[in-house]
mmCIF file of C-alpha atoms in Angstrom:
data_model
loop_
_atom_site.group_PDB
_atom_site.id
_atom_site.type_symbol
_atom_site.label_atom_id
_atom_site.label_comp_id
_atom_site.label_asym_id
_atom_site.label_seq_id
_atom_site.Cartn_x
_atom_site.Cartn_y
_atom_site.Cartn_z
ATOM 1 C CA MET A 1 -3.836 36.097 -4.152
ATOM 2 C CA GLY A 2 -3.803 33.207 -0.295
ATOM 3 C CA LEU A 3 -5.499 29.602 -0.324
ATOM 4 C CA SER A 4 -9.007 29.045 -1.417
ATOM 5 C CA GLU A 5 -10.773 26.228 1.297
ATOM 6 C CA SER A 6 -9.522 23.059 -1.877
ATOM 7 C CA ASP A 7 -6.492 25.026 -1.139
ATOM 8 C CA ALA A 8 -6.295 23.689 2.490
ATOM 9 C CA MET A 9 -7.687 19.995 1.268
ATOM 10 C CA ARG A 10 -4.933 20.105 -0.974
ATOM 11 C CA ARG A 11 -3.018 19.776 1.790
ATOM 12 C CA ALA A 12 -5.120 18.004 4.242
ATOM 13 C CA LEU A 13 -5.075 15.227 2.795
ATOM 14 C CA GLU A 14 -0.768 15.755 1.981
ATOM 15 C CA LEU A 15 -0.946 16.154 6.242
ATOM 16 C CA ALA A 16 -3.416 12.991 6.434
ATOM 17 C CA ARG A 17 -0.435 10.838 4.501
ATOM 18 C CA SER A 18 1.989 11.154 7.161
ATOM 19 C CA GLY A 19 -0.262 8.605 9.631
ATOM 20 C CA TRP A 20 0.075 6.025 6.949
ATOM 21 C CA GLY A 21 0.877 2.339 9.372
ATOM 22 C CA ARG A 22 1.065 4.440 12.193
ATOM 23 C CA VAL A 23 -2.636 5.347 13.207
ATOM 24 C CA ALA A 24 -4.590 2.186 12.075
ATOM 25 C CA PRO A 25 -7.332 1.210 13.479
ATOM 26 C CA ASN A 26 -7.896 5.005 13.434
ATOM 27 C CA PRO A 27 -8.312 7.111 10.669
ATOM 28 C CA MET A 28 -5.877 8.767 8.553
ATOM 29 C CA VAL A 29 -6.678 12.501 9.037
ATOM 30 C CA GLY A 30 -5.182 16.222 8.402
ATOM 31 C CA ALA A 31 -6.243 19.327 9.172
ATOM 32 C CA VAL A 32 -6.158 23.141 8.759
ATOM 33 C CA ALA A 33 -7.106 26.286 10.374
ATOM 34 C CA LEU A 34 -7.933 28.883 7.206
ATOM 35 C CA ARG A 35 -7.839 32.436 8.563
ATOM 36 C CA GLU A 36 -8.025 35.679 5.831
ATOM 37 C CA GLY A 37 -6.868 32.816 3.000
ATOM 38 C CA VAL A 38 -3.746 32.233 4.741
ATOM 39 C CA ALA A 39 -2.760 29.451 6.428
ATOM 40 C CA VAL A 40 -2.720 29.562 10.472
ATOM 41 C CA GLY A 41 -2.376 25.847 11.864
ATOM 42 C CA GLU A 42 -2.279 22.241 10.401
ATOM 43 C CA GLY A 43 -1.721 19.096 12.166
ATOM 44 C CA ALA A 44 -2.018 15.795 11.446
ATOM 45 C CA HIS A 45 -3.518 12.339 13.386
ATOM 46 C CA VAL A 46 0.579 10.935 13.393
ATOM 47 C CA GLU A 47 0.203 7.336 15.876
ATOM 48 C CA TYR A 48 -2.226 6.039 17.451
ATOM 49 C CA GLY A 49 -3.058 7.578 20.999
ATOM 50 C CA ARG A 50 -1.971 10.598 20.054
ATOM 51 C CA ALA A 51 -3.441 13.699 19.332
ATOM 52 C CA HIS A 52 -5.748 14.207 16.443
ATOM 53 C CA ALA A 53 -5.259 16.479 13.456
ATOM 54 C CA GLU A 54 -8.065 18.371 13.982
ATOM 55 C CA VAL A 55 -6.025 19.712 18.050
ATOM 56 C CA VAL A 56 -3.474 20.192 16.098
ATOM 57 C CA ALA A 57 -4.866 22.167 13.935
ATOM 58 C CA LEU A 58 -5.892 24.218 16.055
ATOM 59 C CA ALA A 59 -3.163 24.625 18.624
ATOM 60 C CA ALA A 60 -0.908 25.714 16.023
ATOM 61 C CA ALA A 61 -3.364 28.487 15.535
ATOM 62 C CA GLY A 62 -3.948 30.006 19.160
ATOM 63 C CA ALA A 63 -6.374 32.329 19.339
ATOM 64 C CA ALA A 64 -6.153 32.812 15.070
ATOM 65 C CA ALA A 65 -8.708 29.609 14.965
ATOM 66 C CA ARG A 66 -11.592 32.351 17.004
ATOM 67 C CA GLY A 67 -13.434 32.844 12.983
ATOM 68 C CA ALA A 68 -11.493 30.651 10.898
ATOM 69 C CA THR A 69 -12.718 28.480 8.730
ATOM 70 C CA LEU A 70 -10.852 24.333 9.698
ATOM 71 C CA VAL A 71 -10.994 22.023 7.106
ATOM 72 C CA VAL A 72 -10.584 19.030 7.812
ATOM 73 C CA SER A 73 -10.235 15.819 5.254
ATOM 74 C CA LEU A 74 -13.195 13.340 7.614
ATOM 75 C CA GLU A 75 -15.645 13.773 9.567
ATOM 76 C CA PRO A 76 -14.695 15.719 13.295
ATOM 77 C CA CYS A 77 -15.008 12.545 16.126
ATOM 78 C CA ALA A 78 -17.638 13.180 18.449
ATOM 79 C CA HIS A 79 -17.057 10.275 20.709
ATOM 80 C CA HIS A 80 -14.634 9.426 23.708
ATOM 81 C CA GLY A 81 -11.989 7.358 22.746
ATOM 82 C CA LYS A 82 -8.252 7.031 23.237
ATOM 83 C CA THR A 83 -8.475 10.828 23.552
ATOM 84 C CA PRO A 84 -11.687 13.809 23.833
ATOM 85 C CA PRO A 85 -14.302 14.763 20.588
ATOM 86 C CA CYS A 86 -12.325 17.062 18.090
ATOM 87 C CA THR A 87 -15.872 18.382 18.961
ATOM 88 C CA GLU A 88 -15.103 20.106 21.664
ATOM 89 C CA ALA A 89 -11.527 22.190 21.001
ATOM 90 C CA ILE A 90 -13.325 22.686 17.539
ATOM 91 C CA LEU A 91 -16.133 24.908 19.516
ATOM 92 C CA ALA A 92 -13.521 25.597 22.103
ATOM 93 C CA ALA A 93 -12.180 27.272 19.940
ATOM 94 C CA ALA A 94 -14.482 29.525 18.593
ATOM 95 C CA VAL A 95 -14.004 28.134 14.784
ATOM 96 C CA SER A 96 -16.763 29.913 13.339
ATOM 97 C CA ARG A 97 -15.947 27.354 9.758
ATOM 98 C CA VAL A 98 -15.962 23.881 9.671
ATOM 99 C CA VAL A 99 -15.178 22.260 5.940
ATOM 100 C CA ALA A 100 -15.066 18.513 5.945
ATOM 101 C CA ALA A 101 -14.773 16.264 2.778
ATOM 102 C CA VAL A 102 -16.304 13.219 4.013
ATOM 103 C CA ARG A 103 -18.210 11.744 5.764
ATOM 104 C CA ASP A 104 -17.152 8.910 9.442
ATOM 105 C CA PRO A 105 -18.984 5.782 9.157
ATOM 106 C CA ASP A 106 -17.708 4.897 12.332
ATOM 107 C CA ARG A 107 -21.162 3.850 14.370
ATOM 108 C CA GLU A 108 -19.067 5.114 17.878
ATOM 109 C CA ALA A 109 -16.737 8.621 15.782
ATOM 110 C CA ARG A 110 -19.471 9.817 13.480
ATOM 111 C CA GLY A 111 -21.901 12.627 14.352
ATOM 112 C CA GLY A 112 -19.271 15.238 15.273
ATOM 113 C CA LEU A 113 -20.652 17.920 11.450
ATOM 114 C CA GLU A 114 -24.055 17.440 14.127
ATOM 115 C CA VAL A 115 -22.419 18.401 16.926
ATOM 116 C CA LEU A 116 -20.873 21.405 15.604
ATOM 117 C CA ALA A 117 -24.132 22.571 13.603
ATOM 118 C CA ARG A 118 -26.338 22.512 16.330
ATOM 119 C CA ALA A 119 -23.683 24.613 18.584
ATOM 120 C CA GLY A 120 -24.457 27.793 15.663
ATOM 121 C CA VAL A 121 -20.622 25.991 13.439
ATOM 122 C CA ASP A 122 -21.281 27.064 9.955
ATOM 123 C CA VAL A 123 -20.107 23.407 7.966
ATOM 124 C CA THR A 124 -20.370 21.809 4.814
ATOM 125 C CA VAL A 125 -19.011 18.238 3.648
ATOM 126 C CA GLY A 126 -18.322 17.068 -0.087
ATOM 127 C CA LEU A 127 -15.253 19.239 -1.066
ATOM 128 C CA ARG A 128 -12.242 16.964 -1.981
ATOM 129 C CA GLN A 129 -14.049 13.352 -1.437
ATOM 130 C CA GLU A 130 -13.394 11.138 -3.904
ATOM 131 C CA GLU A 131 -9.515 11.957 -2.853
ATOM 132 C CA ALA A 132 -10.521 12.334 1.105
ATOM 133 C CA ALA A 133 -12.501 8.220 0.264
ATOM 134 C CA ALA A 134 -9.304 7.091 -1.532
ATOM 135 C CA LEU A 135 -6.894 8.467 0.410
ATOM 136 C CA ASN A 136 -9.043 5.981 3.571
ATOM 137 C CA ALA A 137 -10.038 3.372 1.443
ATOM 138 C CA ALA A 138 -9.484 0.502 3.852
ATOM 139 C CA PHE A 139 -10.381 1.927 7.052
ATOM 140 C CA LEU A 140 -14.795 3.518 5.395
ATOM 141 C CA PHE A 141 -14.670 -0.268 4.020
ATOM 142 C CA SER A 142 -14.119 -1.806 6.820
ATOM 143 C CA ARG A 143 -16.515 0.774 8.793
ATOM 144 C CA LEU A 144 -19.020 0.340 6.077
ATOM 145 C CA HIS A 145 -18.923 -3.629 5.581
ATOM 146 C CA ASP A 146 -17.518 -6.234 8.110
ATOM 147 C CA GLU A 147 -18.007 -9.648 5.547
ATOM 148 C CA ARG A 148 -14.297 -9.756 4.985
ATOM 149 C CA PRO A 149 -11.091 -7.146 4.635
ATOM 150 C CA PHE A 150 -11.070 -4.965 2.014
ATOM 151 C CA VAL A 151 -7.739 -6.453 -0.141
ATOM 152 C CA ALA A 152 -5.831 -4.562 -2.521
ATOM 153 C CA LEU A 153 -3.863 -6.449 -5.241
ATOM 154 C CA LYS A 154 -0.340 -5.422 -6.600
ATOM 155 C CA LEU A 155 1.343 -6.713 -9.247
ATOM 156 C CA ALA A 156 4.141 -6.185 -11.656
ATOM 157 C CA THR A 157 4.688 -6.655 -15.003
ATOM 158 C CA SER A 158 5.331 -5.631 -18.499
ATOM 159 C CA VAL A 159 4.646 -3.057 -20.329
ATOM 160 C CA ASP A 160 2.985 -6.355 -22.381
ATOM 161 C CA GLY A 161 1.553 -7.372 -19.328
ATOM 162 C CA ARG A 162 3.811 -10.459 -17.867
ATOM 163 C CA ILE A 163 4.455 -10.888 -13.801
ATOM 164 C CA ALA A 164 7.318 -13.802 -16.034
ATOM 165 C CA ASP A 165 9.947 -14.614 -18.134
ATOM 166 C CA ALA A 166 8.579 -17.598 -20.870
ATOM 167 C CA ALA A 167 10.919 -19.206 -18.394
ATOM 168 C CA GLY A 168 9.156 -17.992 -14.913
ATOM 169 C CA GLU A 169 11.169 -15.897 -13.947
ATOM 170 C CA SER A 170 10.039 -12.976 -13.128
ATOM 171 C CA ARG A 171 12.817 -11.173 -10.096
ATOM 172 C CA TRP A 172 12.727 -8.245 -10.716
ATOM 173 C CA VAL A 173 10.541 -7.281 -12.968
ATOM 174 C CA SER A 174 10.531 -3.652 -11.684
ATOM 175 C CA GLY A 175 12.988 -1.849 -11.006
ATOM 176 C CA GLU A 176 14.661 -0.971 -7.400
ATOM 177 C CA ALA A 177 12.438 1.982 -7.069
ATOM 178 C CA ALA A 178 9.646 0.117 -7.273
ATOM 179 C CA ARG A 179 10.179 -2.476 -4.694
ATOM 180 C CA GLU A 180 10.877 0.332 -2.228
ATOM 181 C CA TYR A 181 7.181 1.698 -2.591
ATOM 182 C CA VAL A 182 6.101 -1.750 -2.226
ATOM 183 C CA HIS A 183 7.994 -2.245 1.175
ATOM 184 C CA TRP A 184 6.325 1.108 2.518
ATOM 185 C CA LEU A 185 2.627 0.262 0.887
ATOM 186 C CA ARG A 186 3.268 -2.965 3.389
ATOM 187 C CA ALA A 187 3.242 -0.955 6.494
ATOM 188 C CA GLY A 188 -0.283 0.786 5.922
ATOM 189 C CA PHE A 189 -1.760 -3.043 5.539
ATOM 190 C CA ASP A 190 -3.098 -5.724 8.314
ATOM 191 C CA ALA A 191 -1.743 -8.765 6.089
ATOM 192 C CA ILE A 192 0.452 -9.301 3.842
ATOM 193 C CA GLY A 193 -1.249 -12.298 1.425
ATOM 194 C CA VAL A 194 0.681 -14.429 -0.998
ATOM 195 C CA GLY A 195 -0.581 -18.030 -3.021
ATOM 196 C CA GLY A 196 1.223 -21.104 -2.334
ATOM 197 C CA THR A 197 3.050 -21.827 -5.239
ATOM 198 C CA THR A 198 4.511 -17.815 -4.803
ATOM 199 C CA ALA A 199 5.265 -18.985 -0.955
ATOM 200 C CA LEU A 200 7.745 -21.867 -2.235
ATOM 201 C CA MET A 201 9.026 -20.394 -4.865
ATOM 202 C CA ASP A 202 9.974 -17.305 -3.975
ATOM 203 C CA ASN A 203 10.970 -18.017 -0.596
ATOM 204 C CA PRO A 204 9.869 -14.123 0.972
ATOM 205 C CA GLN A 205 10.263 -12.706 4.393
ATOM 206 C CA LEU A 206 6.695 -10.503 3.907
ATOM 207 C CA THR A 207 8.112 -8.085 6.078
ATOM 208 C CA VAL A 208 8.022 -4.560 5.974
ATOM 209 C CA ARG A 209 11.647 -3.154 5.190
ATOM 210 C CA GLY A 210 11.196 0.608 4.446
ATOM 211 C CA PRO A 211 11.620 3.928 6.223
ATOM 212 C CA VAL A 212 7.120 3.762 7.995
ATOM 213 C CA ILE A 213 8.220 0.942 10.958
ATOM 214 C CA PRO A 214 4.497 0.198 11.243
ATOM 215 C CA ARG A 215 2.701 0.237 15.191
ATOM 216 C CA ARG A 216 1.539 -3.269 14.156
ATOM 217 C CA PRO A 217 3.467 -5.493 11.552
ATOM 218 C CA PRO A 218 1.647 -6.974 9.136
ATOM 219 C CA VAL A 219 0.736 -10.698 9.972
ATOM 220 C CA ARG A 220 1.579 -12.826 7.583
ATOM 221 C CA VAL A 221 -0.977 -14.634 4.978
ATOM 222 C CA VAL A 222 -0.473 -18.092 2.178
ATOM 223 C CA PHE A 223 -3.545 -18.760 0.344
ATOM 224 C CA ASP A 224 -2.301 -22.363 1.009
ATOM 225 C CA ARG A 225 -5.152 -25.214 -0.201
ATOM 226 C CA ARG A 226 -3.769 -28.497 0.363
ATOM 227 C CA ALA A 227 -1.271 -26.644 3.353
ATOM 228 C CA MET A 228 1.824 -27.752 2.240
ATOM 229 C CA LEU A 229 4.695 -25.149 3.715
ATOM 230 C CA ASN A 230 7.080 -26.552 4.804
ATOM 231 C CA PRO A 231 9.281 -26.065 8.238
ATOM 232 C CA GLY A 232 12.505 -25.116 6.365
ATOM 233 C CA VAL A 233 10.902 -22.131 4.703
ATOM 234 C CA THR A 234 11.566 -18.624 6.124
ATOM 235 C CA LEU A 235 7.513 -17.158 7.035
ATOM 236 C CA VAL A 236 6.983 -21.116 8.650
ATOM 237 C CA ARG A 237 10.661 -20.961 10.103
ATOM 238 C CA THR A 238 10.402 -16.930 11.709
ATOM 239 C CA ALA A 239 6.554 -18.187 12.241
ATOM 240 C CA ARG A 240 6.841 -17.235 16.160
ATOM 241 C CA GLU A 241 8.254 -14.010 15.810
ATOM 242 C CA VAL A 242 5.895 -12.578 12.892
ATOM 243 C CA PRO A 243 2.463 -14.101 12.393
ATOM 244 C CA THR A 244 1.995 -16.385 10.037
ATOM 245 C CA TRP A 245 -1.108 -17.491 9.344
ATOM 246 C CA VAL A 246 -2.497 -20.459 5.709
ATOM 247 C CA VAL A 247 -5.695 -20.197 4.328
ATOM 248 C CA ALA A 248 -5.635 -23.608 3.893
ATOM 249 C CA SER A 249 -9.444 -25.789 2.669
ATOM 250 C CA LEU A 250 -10.830 -28.953 3.420
ATOM 251 C CA GLU A 251 -9.686 -31.034 1.837
ATOM 252 C CA ALA A 252 -5.003 -30.908 3.304
ATOM 253 C CA PRO A 253 -3.692 -33.560 4.879
ATOM 254 C CA VAL A 254 -3.799 -33.306 9.090
ATOM 255 C CA PRO A 255 -0.439 -34.177 8.764
ATOM 256 C CA SER A 256 0.510 -31.047 6.835
ATOM 257 C CA VAL A 257 -1.949 -28.322 9.363
ATOM 258 C CA THR A 258 -1.166 -30.992 11.963
ATOM 259 C CA ALA A 259 2.499 -30.147 11.242
ATOM 260 C CA LEU A 260 2.426 -26.009 10.353
ATOM 261 C CA GLU A 261 0.514 -25.753 13.941
ATOM 262 C CA GLN A 262 3.529 -27.737 15.489
ATOM 263 C CA ASN A 263 5.824 -24.446 14.586
ATOM 264 C CA GLY A 264 3.035 -21.413 15.444
ATOM 265 C CA VAL A 265 1.499 -20.911 11.974
ATOM 266 C CA ARG A 266 -2.014 -20.809 12.103
ATOM 267 C CA VAL A 267 -4.376 -22.467 9.830
ATOM 268 C CA PHE A 268 -8.202 -21.913 8.977
ATOM 269 C CA ARG A 269 -9.507 -24.486 6.255
ATOM 270 C CA PRO A 270 -12.270 -23.082 5.175
ATOM 271 C CA ASP A 271 -15.121 -23.589 2.342
ATOM 272 C CA SER A 272 -13.828 -21.628 -1.068
ATOM 273 C CA LEU A 273 -11.558 -18.313 -0.623
ATOM 274 C CA ALA A 274 -14.525 -15.948 0.066
ATOM 275 C CA ALA A 275 -15.197 -17.951 3.536
ATOM 276 C CA GLY A 276 -11.220 -17.594 4.195
ATOM 277 C CA LEU A 277 -11.497 -14.093 3.665
ATOM 278 C CA ARG A 278 -14.230 -13.428 5.984
ATOM 279 C CA LEU A 279 -12.193 -15.817 9.093
ATOM 280 C CA LEU A 280 -9.710 -13.423 8.161
ATOM 281 C CA ARG A 281 -11.751 -10.463 8.599
ATOM 282 C CA GLU A 282 -13.366 -12.297 12.634
ATOM 283 C CA ALA A 283 -9.092 -13.010 13.118
ATOM 284 C CA GLY A 284 -9.107 -9.029 13.142
ATOM 285 C CA ILE A 285 -8.066 -8.936 9.988
ATOM 286 C CA HIS A 286 -9.161 -4.995 7.936
ATOM 287 C CA SER A 287 -7.119 -4.268 5.111
ATOM 288 C CA LEU A 288 -5.591 -7.850 3.274
ATOM 289 C CA LEU A 289 -2.652 -6.346 0.585
ATOM 290 C CA CYS A 290 -1.734 -9.589 -2.227
ATOM 291 C CA GLU A 291 1.519 -10.288 -3.664
ATOM 292 C CA GLY A 292 0.830 -12.609 -5.434
ATOM 293 C CA GLY A 293 0.884 -14.967 -7.146
ATOM 294 C CA GLY A 294 -1.186 -14.847 -10.981
ATOM 295 C CA ALA A 295 -3.482 -17.536 -9.820
ATOM 296 C CA LEU A 296 -4.298 -16.634 -6.110
ATOM 297 C CA GLY A 297 -4.821 -12.316 -8.076
ATOM 298 C CA MET A 298 -6.977 -14.155 -10.983
ATOM 299 C CA ARG A 299 -9.053 -16.217 -8.726
ATOM 300 C CA LEU A 300 -9.914 -12.581 -6.668
ATOM 301 C CA LEU A 301 -10.913 -11.282 -9.440
ATOM 302 C CA ALA A 302 -12.607 -13.786 -10.759
ATOM 303 C CA ASP A 303 -14.552 -13.577 -8.118
ATOM 304 C CA GLY A 304 -15.161 -10.352 -7.779
ATOM 305 C CA LEU A 305 -13.389 -10.337 -4.465
ATOM 306 C CA VAL A 306 -10.298 -7.614 -4.653
ATOM 307 C CA ASP A 307 -11.124 -3.730 -4.071
ATOM 308 C CA ARG A 308 -7.702 -1.643 -5.781
ATOM 309 C CA LEU A 309 -5.757 -2.364 -7.423
ATOM 310 C CA TYR A 310 -1.834 -1.512 -7.388
ATOM 311 C CA TRP A 311 -0.338 -2.319 -10.837
ATOM 312 C CA VAL A 312 3.532 -1.281 -11.021
ATOM 313 C CA GLN A 313 4.166 -1.655 -15.268
ATOM 314 C CA ALA A 314 7.714 -2.191 -16.304
ATOM 315 C CA PRO A 315 8.897 -0.181 -19.421
ATOM 316 C CA VAL A 316 10.139 -4.607 -20.687
ATOM 317 C CA TRP A 317 8.672 -6.908 -23.229
ATOM 318 C CA LEU A 318 8.164 -9.963 -22.911
ATOM 319 C CA GLY A 319 7.107 -11.537 -25.098
ATOM 320 C CA GLU A 320 3.331 -13.885 -25.707
ATOM 321 C CA GLY A 321 5.606 -16.881 -23.882
ATOM 322 C CA GLY A 322 5.908 -14.608 -20.474
ATOM 323 C CA VAL A 323 3.335 -15.593 -17.472
ATOM 324 C CA ALA A 324 0.183 -13.562 -18.671
ATOM 325 C CA ALA A 325 -1.045 -11.343 -15.478
ATOM 326 C CA PHE A 326 -4.419 -11.795 -15.639
ATOM 327 C CA PRO A 327 -5.450 -15.160 -17.239
ATOM 328 C CA GLY A 328 -8.476 -16.273 -18.085
ATOM 329 C CA VAL A 329 -9.493 -13.196 -17.820
ATOM 330 C CA PRO A 330 -13.561 -14.115 -19.070
ATOM 331 C CA ASN A 331 -15.071 -11.572 -22.474
ATOM 332 C CA ALA A 332 -16.552 -8.613 -22.053
ATOM 333 C CA PRO A 333 -18.612 -6.490 -25.074
ATOM 334 C CA LEU A 334 -17.063 -2.998 -24.599
ATOM 335 C CA PRO A 335 -19.890 -0.902 -23.194
ATOM 336 C CA ALA A 336 -21.027 -3.582 -20.314
ATOM 337 C CA ALA A 337 -16.932 -4.066 -19.533
ATOM 338 C CA PRO A 338 -16.564 -2.624 -15.730
ATOM 339 C CA ARG A 339 -14.877 0.579 -16.084
ATOM 340 C CA TRP A 340 -12.894 0.991 -12.680
ATOM 341 C CA THR A 341 -11.308 4.267 -10.863
ATOM 342 C CA PRO A 342 -8.427 5.558 -11.564
ATOM 343 C CA VAL A 343 -6.920 6.985 -7.935
ATOM 344 C CA GLU A 344 -3.317 7.759 -8.467
ATOM 345 C CA ARG A 345 -1.079 7.210 -11.373
ATOM 346 C CA ARG A 346 3.015 8.377 -10.847
ATOM 347 C CA ALA A 347 6.602 7.219 -11.812
ATOM 348 C CA LEU A 348 8.559 4.428 -9.643
ATOM 349 C CA GLY A 349 11.890 5.093 -11.234
ATOM 350 C CA LEU A 350 11.518 4.061 -14.720
ATOM 351 C CA ASP A 351 7.857 2.555 -14.007
ATOM 352 C CA THR A 352 5.085 3.582 -13.716
ATOM 353 C CA LEU A 353 2.338 3.556 -11.123
ATOM 354 C CA LEU A 354 -1.530 3.191 -11.146
ATOM 355 C CA VAL A 355 -4.006 2.608 -8.856
ATOM 356 C CA LEU A 356 -6.801 1.539 -9.889
ATOM 357 C CA ASP A 357 -10.407 0.776 -7.647
ATOM 358 C CA LYS A 358 -13.508 -0.921 -8.197
ATOM 359 C CA GLN A 359 -15.424 0.853 -6.919
ATOM 360 C CA PRO A 360 -15.529 4.522 -4.689
ATOM 361 C CA CYS A 361 -16.235 3.761 -0.527
ATOM 362 C CA LEU A 362 -17.752 6.594 0.106
ATOM 363 C CA PRO A 363 -19.949 7.009 3.025
ATOM 364 C CA GLY A 364 -23.551 9.064 3.156
ATOM 365 C CA SER A 365 -23.290 12.801 2.981
#
């Protein structure tokens, strides 16, 4: 039995992931040319400015693309950007059918399916759309919303939901495989955020030190209302090498703000957390990965500002004296309790990764 269109779309989504950290601000896209149940060509968009997935797949298929079905994880683009429209390559290859997982909401790129349909190509959209939308959630969010970045919260907890033991020790709740995963994860975000207390106590680098070298190093963002970071902290000391921003508040002492700015730190002084996120979006941050601490995570959750949760659960018990990951979560009757959508579950060494979306980000079909 040959490949079905659903099988081919699964493969297209696998291919698309190879663009993680390298194609932004473009989306990750994979494509498979399918002819009589056989994949005759496949491709992915692997680097910003280089050929799109459809073009790569059609080139691999060659003459076999004529009359074939092109299965692609995102609607083919219909505009001239860094490369010509994918619709032109599809029509030139004489493909008879195009199956897209999800629409492209980008104002400039969208409309490819209509272009193809007018030219006589059979088009359909929606196959494995939830998976495709989850893969490009940050891209889709940024095209559908302009008030703030797509916000993901990463937590590593014990199996009983603690981020640190009773003494406040949190290194390391999770294992080496989970820490390697976090470095891969960081590569796909515009910025990495932590709270001020975490920045002072843990003195993190917040850089990507994994197999994927991001096309643009993520901006390091510290949510520090009082702007109390000192010049000896790694984030401040290296601010001229890796962009480092502080989201403070109107109450932040002017001398503290000035000292940070003199060390190369960019300081924002919003009147609320939501306003701070809005300033980050205006400054070009479309996706933000927040890694701690507990207070920052809870504020984001309580204010409804988290779109995705990356939850690493370690098989260790820290007890009721440990630092809770979700302190102060308001009560909710079970029938009305918010239910998030699981988009991934898998093992990371001895730990377990659970990825949850607050709600699917699906553009109109």
